[in-house]
């Protein structure tokens, strides 16, 4: 130890990077060592905290020079929905006879071993193409490494977007939560897109919660797209809306207040500003909310609408109401839905928020 201290600094290897226990700098095998595994970057790679900080710093500087931020994207129900073939219900069985896509442009895939159907979300290819010009993209599913890589191939058959940046459950230290510690960037420059906010307890400020894409049927009362033989709108669906939000944040980050260096800006502040403006000026009446089973879910939507800047009221007043959110899509049309049509108000369902 003393000898190490007396040596000139550059001769002492700090073993900042190990691959399968061997230091990539000096070649020494180091067994008593603590660091963080970064298998998704390279199998067996471990980095010291200092080395991680250094890499995060270098990478973010490089990205800022290219006018890019980082976007961390969940897979399931964010970019796609998948279901095991054996779990298809009677109303979905027809899918087995539909020709799956094989090339890189389609949205419907059948995988073997294990047999699984995958439906990519409408607009996803345009979304990734545009997002990749503004962000370094990460895929961050809760599933296995195998699943994550397989889905990344479907989404990015040419390998243009993700490279090795697929972080899966295997990489997580605490298996129940996702963390930005594994992303090589600073939190001030990272946006997360996920349908499930509960897996990001420490990074809510970075999170854009997207409405979950349920193509296949789930244990819900509402009919799924597959059962109705429909799909989410390509032009007005969640991804088409999200790319506009991302474009807005990206533009604000790089074009506003150019006197402030990118490293001193913070995407979380911009997200908060934008969030409070999304529904500003909207006065919303929620229709069809008296169904007991859906009350909890509905009240969450009211909270969210308020966070987005909307005013929510509980009486139908033709002078102030701008939007009627129709809670139930599959039930017969309610009284207020008819009212909205008569008064020419925007009638939208809860997916709109
Ligand atoms: Zn070393």
Coordinates of C-alpha atoms and ligand atoms in Angstrom, one line a residue:
X1 CA 0.0 0.0 0.0
X2 CA 2.7 2.4 1.0
X3 CA 4.7 1.5 -2.1
X4 CA 1.6 2.4 -4.2
X5 CA 1.3 5.8 -2.6
X6 CA 4.9 6.6 -3.2
X7 CA 4.8 5.7 -6.9
X8 CA 4.0 8.4 -9.4
X9 CA 0.3 8.5 -10.0
X10 CA 0.3 7.3 -13.6
X11 CA 2.1 4.2 -12.7
X12 CA -0.5 3.0 -10.2
X13 CA -3.3 1.2 -12.0
X14 CA -6.6 1.9 -10.3
X15 CA -8.2 -1.1 -12.1
X16 CA -11.1 1.1 -13.2
X17 CA -12.4 -1.5 -15.7
X18 CA -12.5 -5.2 -15.3
X19 CA -13.7 -7.8 -17.8
X20 CA -14.4 -11.2 -16.1
X21 CA -12.2 -10.1 -13.3
X22 CA -9.2 -9.0 -15.3
X23 CA -8.2 -5.3 -15.4
X24 CA -8.3 -4.1 -19.0
X25 CA -5.5 -1.6 -18.3
X26 CA -2.8 -3.6 -16.5
X27 CA -4.0 -7.2 -17.2
X28 CA -4.0 -8.1 -13.5
X29 CA -6.6 -10.4 -12.1
X30 CA -8.3 -8.6 -9.3
X31 CA -10.6 -10.6 -7.0
X32 CA -11.2 -8.4 -4.0
X33 CA -12.8 -5.5 -5.8
X34 CA -16.1 -3.6 -5.8
X35 CA -17.9 -2.1 -8.7
X36 CA -21.0 -2.1 -10.8
X37 CA -21.7 -4.7 -13.6
X38 CA -22.3 -3.2 -17.0
X39 CA -23.0 -6.5 -18.9
X40 CA -25.2 -4.7 -21.4
X41 CA -22.2 -2.8 -22.7
X42 CA -19.9 -5.8 -22.7
X43 CA -20.4 -9.2 -21.1
X44 CA -18.4 -9.4 -17.8
X45 CA -17.6 -5.7 -17.7
X46 CA -17.4 -4.1 -14.3
X47 CA -16.6 -0.4 -13.6
X48 CA -15.6 1.5 -10.5
X49 CA -17.9 4.4 -9.4
X50 CA -15.2 6.9 -10.6
X51 CA -15.0 5.3 -14.0
X52 CA -18.8 5.3 -14.3
X53 CA -18.9 9.0 -13.4
X54 CA -16.1 9.7 -16.0
X55 CA -17.9 7.8 -18.7
X56 CA -21.2 9.5 -18.0
X57 CA -19.5 12.8 -18.2
X58 CA -17.6 12.1 -21.4
X59 CA -20.6 10.6 -23.2
X60 CA -22.9 13.5 -22.3
X61 CA -20.4 16.1 -23.5
X62 CA -20.1 14.2 -26.8
X63 CA -23.9 14.1 -27.1
X64 CA -24.5 17.7 -26.3
X65 CA -22.0 18.6 -29.0
X66 CA -24.2 16.6 -31.4
X67 CA -27.3 18.4 -30.0
X68 CA -28.6 15.2 -28.6
X69 CA -30.2 14.2 -25.3
X70 CA -30.9 10.7 -24.1
X71 CA -34.2 8.8 -24.3
X72 CA -34.7 5.7 -22.2
X73 CA -37.7 3.7 -23.5
X74 CA -39.7 0.9 -22.0
X75 CA -40.8 -1.9 -24.3
X76 CA -44.0 -3.6 -23.2
X77 CA -47.1 -1.5 -23.7
X78 CA -44.9 1.5 -24.6
X79 CA -43.5 0.5 -28.0
X80 CA -45.2 -2.8 -28.4
X81 CA -47.5 -5.4 -26.9
X82 CA -46.8 -9.2 -26.9
X83 CA -48.7 -12.2 -25.8
X84 CA -48.0 -15.9 -25.6
X85 CA -49.9 -17.8 -28.4
X86 CA -51.3 -20.3 -25.9
X87 CA -53.0 -17.5 -24.0
X88 CA -54.9 -16.0 -26.9
X89 CA -58.6 -16.1 -26.1
X90 CA -61.4 -17.3 -28.4
X91 CA -62.0 -13.9 -29.9
X92 CA -58.3 -13.6 -30.8
X93 CA -57.7 -17.0 -32.3
X94 CA -58.2 -15.6 -35.7
X95 CA -54.7 -14.0 -35.4
X96 CA -53.1 -17.4 -35.7
X97 CA -54.3 -17.5 -39.3
X98 CA -53.0 -14.0 -40.2
X99 CA -49.8 -13.9 -42.1
X100 CA -47.1 -12.3 -39.9
X101 CA -44.6 -9.8 -41.2
X102 CA -41.1 -11.0 -41.9
X103 CA -39.3 -7.9 -43.3
X104 CA -38.3 -4.8 -41.4
X105 CA -41.3 -2.7 -42.1
X106 CA -44.3 -4.5 -40.5
X107 CA -45.9 -4.3 -37.1
X108 CA -47.2 -7.9 -36.5
X109 CA -44.8 -10.7 -35.7
X110 CA -44.9 -14.3 -34.6
X111 CA -42.0 -15.7 -32.7
X112 CA -41.1 -19.3 -32.1
X113 CA -39.7 -20.9 -28.9
X114 CA -41.5 -19.7 -27.0
X115 CA -44.4 -19.1 -29.3
X116 CA -45.4 -15.5 -29.0
X117 CA -47.2 -12.8 -30.9
X118 CA -45.8 -9.4 -31.0
X119 CA -47.7 -6.3 -32.2
X120 CA -45.6 -3.1 -32.5
X121 CA -47.5 0.1 -31.7
X122 CA -48.7 2.1 -34.6
X123 CA -46.3 4.9 -35.6
X124 CA -43.4 3.2 -33.8
X125 CA -41.1 3.2 -36.8
X126 CA -41.6 6.9 -37.5
X127 CA -41.2 7.6 -33.8
X128 CA -37.9 5.9 -33.5
X129 CA -36.6 7.4 -36.7
X130 CA -37.3 10.9 -35.6
X131 CA -36.4 10.3 -31.9
X132 CA -33.0 9.0 -33.0
X133 CA -32.1 12.3 -34.5
X134 CA -32.7 14.1 -31.2
X135 CA -31.7 11.4 -28.7
X136 CA -29.3 8.6 -28.0
X137 CA -31.8 5.8 -27.5
X138 CA -31.9 3.2 -24.8
X139 CA -34.3 0.3 -24.5
X140 CA -35.1 -0.6 -20.9
X141 CA -37.6 -3.4 -20.5
X142 CA -38.4 -5.2 -17.3
X143 CA -38.1 -8.5 -19.1
X144 CA -35.1 -10.8 -19.8
X145 CA -32.0 -9.9 -21.7
X146 CA -33.1 -12.4 -24.5
X147 CA -36.5 -10.8 -24.8
X148 CA -35.1 -7.3 -24.8
X149 CA -32.6 -8.1 -27.6
X150 CA -35.2 -9.9 -29.6
X151 CA -37.6 -7.0 -29.4
X152 CA -34.9 -4.5 -30.2
X153 CA -34.2 -6.5 -33.4
X154 CA -37.8 -6.2 -34.5
X155 CA -37.9 -2.5 -33.8
X156 CA -34.5 -1.8 -35.2
X157 CA -33.7 -4.5 -37.8
X158 CA -30.9 -2.5 -39.4
X159 CA -29.3 -1.8 -36.0
X160 CA -29.4 1.9 -36.4
X161 CA -30.9 3.0 -33.1
X162 CA -29.9 1.0 -30.1
X163 CA -26.5 -0.5 -30.6
X164 CA -25.8 -2.4 -27.4
X165 CA -28.0 -0.1 -25.3
X166 CA -30.5 -2.6 -24.2
X167 CA -30.8 -2.7 -20.4
X168 CA -32.8 -5.6 -19.1
X169 CA -33.8 -7.1 -15.7
X170 CA -30.6 -9.0 -15.6
X171 CA -28.6 -5.7 -15.3
X172 CA -30.7 -4.3 -12.4
X173 CA -29.2 -4.4 -9.0
X174 CA -32.6 -4.0 -7.3
X175 CA -34.8 -6.2 -9.6
X176 CA -38.0 -4.4 -8.8
X177 CA -37.0 -1.0 -9.9
X178 CA -35.4 0.6 -12.9
X179 CA -32.6 3.1 -12.3
X180 CA -30.8 5.6 -14.4
X181 CA -27.5 4.7 -12.7
X182 CA -26.9 2.3 -15.6
X183 CA -27.4 4.9 -18.3
X184 CA -24.2 6.5 -19.4
X185 CA -25.4 10.1 -19.1
X186 CA -26.5 12.7 -16.6
X187 CA -30.0 12.8 -15.2
X188 CA -30.3 16.4 -16.3
X189 CA -30.2 15.2 -19.9
X190 CA -32.3 12.0 -19.8
X191 CA -36.0 11.5 -20.6
X192 CA -37.7 8.3 -19.7
X193 CA -40.8 7.0 -21.6
X194 CA -42.7 4.3 -19.8
X195 CA -46.3 3.2 -19.3
X196 CA -45.5 2.2 -15.7
X197 CA -44.4 4.9 -13.4
X198 CA -44.2 2.5 -10.4
X199 CA -40.9 1.0 -11.6
X200 CA -39.2 4.4 -11.6
X201 CA -39.6 5.5 -7.9
X202 CA -36.4 7.5 -8.0
X203 CA -36.8 9.2 -11.3
X204 CA -40.3 10.5 -11.6
X205 CA -39.1 13.9 -12.7
X206 CA -37.5 12.4 -15.8
X207 CA -40.5 10.4 -16.7
X208 CA -43.1 10.8 -19.4
X209 CA -45.9 8.3 -18.7
X210 CA -47.4 7.0 -21.9
X211 CA -50.9 5.5 -22.1
X212 CA -50.4 1.7 -22.1
X213 CA -50.8 0.0 -25.4
X214 CA -52.9 -3.0 -25.0
X215 CA -53.3 -4.7 -28.3
X216 CA -54.1 -8.2 -27.0
X217 CA -56.8 -8.9 -24.5
X218 CA -56.0 -8.6 -20.8
X219 CA -58.0 -9.2 -17.7
X220 CA -60.0 -6.1 -18.2
X221 CA -63.6 -5.4 -19.0
X222 CA -62.9 -3.2 -22.0
X223 CA -62.4 -5.0 -25.3
X224 CA -58.9 -5.1 -26.6
X225 CA -57.9 -3.9 -30.1
X226 CA -57.4 -7.5 -31.2
X227 CA -60.9 -8.4 -30.1
X228 CA -62.4 -5.5 -32.0
X229 CA -60.1 -6.0 -35.0
X230 CA -58.9 -2.4 -34.7
X231 CA -55.8 -0.7 -33.7
X232 CA -54.6 2.6 -32.1
X233 CA -54.7 5.5 -34.5
X234 CA -51.4 6.0 -36.3
X235 CA -51.7 9.8 -36.6
X236 CA -53.4 10.6 -33.3
X237 CA -52.1 7.8 -31.1
X238 CA -49.9 8.1 -28.1
X239 CA -46.5 7.8 -30.0
X240 CA -47.5 10.5 -32.5
X241 CA -48.4 12.8 -29.6
X242 CA -45.3 11.9 -27.6
X243 CA -42.9 12.7 -30.5
X244 CA -44.3 16.2 -30.5
X245 CA -43.7 16.6 -26.8
X246 CA -40.1 15.3 -27.2
X247 CA -39.5 17.7 -30.1
X248 CA -40.7 20.5 -27.9
X249 CA -38.4 19.6 -25.0
X250 CA -35.5 19.0 -27.3
X251 CA -36.0 22.4 -29.0
X252 CA -36.3 24.2 -25.7
X253 CA -33.2 22.5 -24.3
X254 CA -30.9 23.5 -27.1
X255 CA -32.4 26.7 -28.5
X256 CA -33.5 28.6 -25.5
X257 CA -31.2 30.8 -23.5
X258 CA -28.1 30.0 -25.5
X259 CA -26.0 31.8 -22.9
X260 CA -26.5 28.9 -20.6
X261 CA -24.2 26.0 -21.4
X262 CA -26.0 22.6 -22.1
X263 CA -24.3 21.1 -19.1
X264 CA -26.0 23.6 -16.8
X265 CA -29.4 23.0 -18.3
X266 CA -31.9 20.5 -16.9
X267 CA -34.4 18.6 -18.9
X268 CA -36.5 18.0 -15.8
X269 CA -37.3 21.7 -15.4
X270 CA -38.4 22.0 -19.0
X271 CA -40.6 18.9 -18.6
X272 CA -42.3 20.5 -15.6
X273 CA -43.0 23.7 -17.5
X274 CA -44.3 21.9 -20.5
X275 CA -46.4 19.5 -18.5
X276 CA -48.3 22.3 -16.8
X277 CA -49.2 23.8 -20.2
X278 CA -50.3 20.7 -22.1
X279 CA -54.0 21.0 -21.2
X280 CA -54.0 24.7 -20.2
X281 CA -57.4 26.3 -21.1
X282 CA -59.2 22.9 -21.2
X283 CA -62.2 22.6 -19.0
X284 CA -63.0 18.9 -18.8
X285 CA -66.2 17.1 -17.9
X286 CA -65.7 13.3 -17.2
X287 CA -68.6 11.4 -18.5
X288 CA -69.6 7.8 -17.6
X289 CA -67.6 7.7 -14.3
X290 CA -70.2 6.2 -12.1
X291 CA -69.2 2.7 -12.8
X292 CA -67.9 1.5 -9.4
X293 CA -65.1 -0.6 -10.7
X294 CA -63.5 2.1 -12.6
X295 CA -63.7 4.9 -10.1
X296 CA -60.2 4.6 -8.8
X297 CA -58.7 4.5 -12.2
X298 CA -60.9 7.4 -13.2
X299 CA -59.9 9.6 -10.3
X300 CA -56.2 9.0 -11.2
X301 CA -57.1 10.5 -14.6
X302 CA -58.7 13.5 -13.0
X303 CA -55.5 14.1 -11.0
X304 CA -53.4 13.7 -14.1
X305 CA -55.5 16.1 -16.1
X306 CA -55.2 18.7 -13.4
X307 CA -51.4 18.2 -13.3
X308 CA -51.4 18.9 -17.1
X309 CA -53.1 22.2 -16.5
X310 CA -56.7 21.4 -17.1
X311 CA -59.7 22.4 -15.0
X312 CA -62.0 19.5 -14.2
X313 CA -65.7 20.1 -13.4
X314 CA -68.5 17.9 -12.4
X315 CA -71.5 19.6 -14.1
X316 CA -72.2 19.9 -17.7
X317 CA -72.1 23.6 -18.5
X318 CA -72.1 24.6 -22.1
X319 CA -70.4 27.9 -21.7
X320 CA -67.3 26.6 -20.0
X321 CA -66.8 22.9 -20.9
X322 CA -64.3 22.5 -23.7
X323 CA -63.9 18.7 -23.6
X324 CA -66.0 15.8 -22.5
X325 CA -64.0 12.8 -21.6
X326 CA -66.1 9.7 -22.2
X327 CA -64.9 7.2 -19.8
X328 CA -66.4 4.1 -21.4
X329 CA -65.8 3.3 -25.0
X330 CA -67.6 0.1 -25.4
X331 CA -70.8 0.8 -23.3
X332 CA -73.7 2.3 -25.0
X333 CA -73.4 6.0 -25.6
X334 CA -74.3 8.0 -22.4
X335 CA -76.5 11.1 -22.1
X336 CA -73.5 13.4 -21.8
X337 CA -71.9 11.9 -24.9
X338 CA -75.0 12.9 -26.9
X339 CA -74.8 16.3 -25.2
X340 CA -71.2 16.8 -26.4
X341 CA -72.2 16.0 -29.9
X342 CA -75.1 18.4 -29.9
X343 CA -73.1 21.2 -28.4
X344 CA -70.1 20.5 -30.7
X345 CA -67.7 19.9 -27.8
X346 CA -64.7 17.7 -28.2
X347 CA -65.7 14.2 -27.2
X348 CA -62.7 12.1 -26.4
X349 CA -62.1 8.9 -24.4
X350 CA -59.8 8.5 -21.5
X351 CA -56.9 7.4 -23.7
X352 CA -56.7 11.0 -24.9
X353 CA -55.1 12.0 -21.5
Ligands
LIG1 ZN1 -5.3 -2.5 -13.5

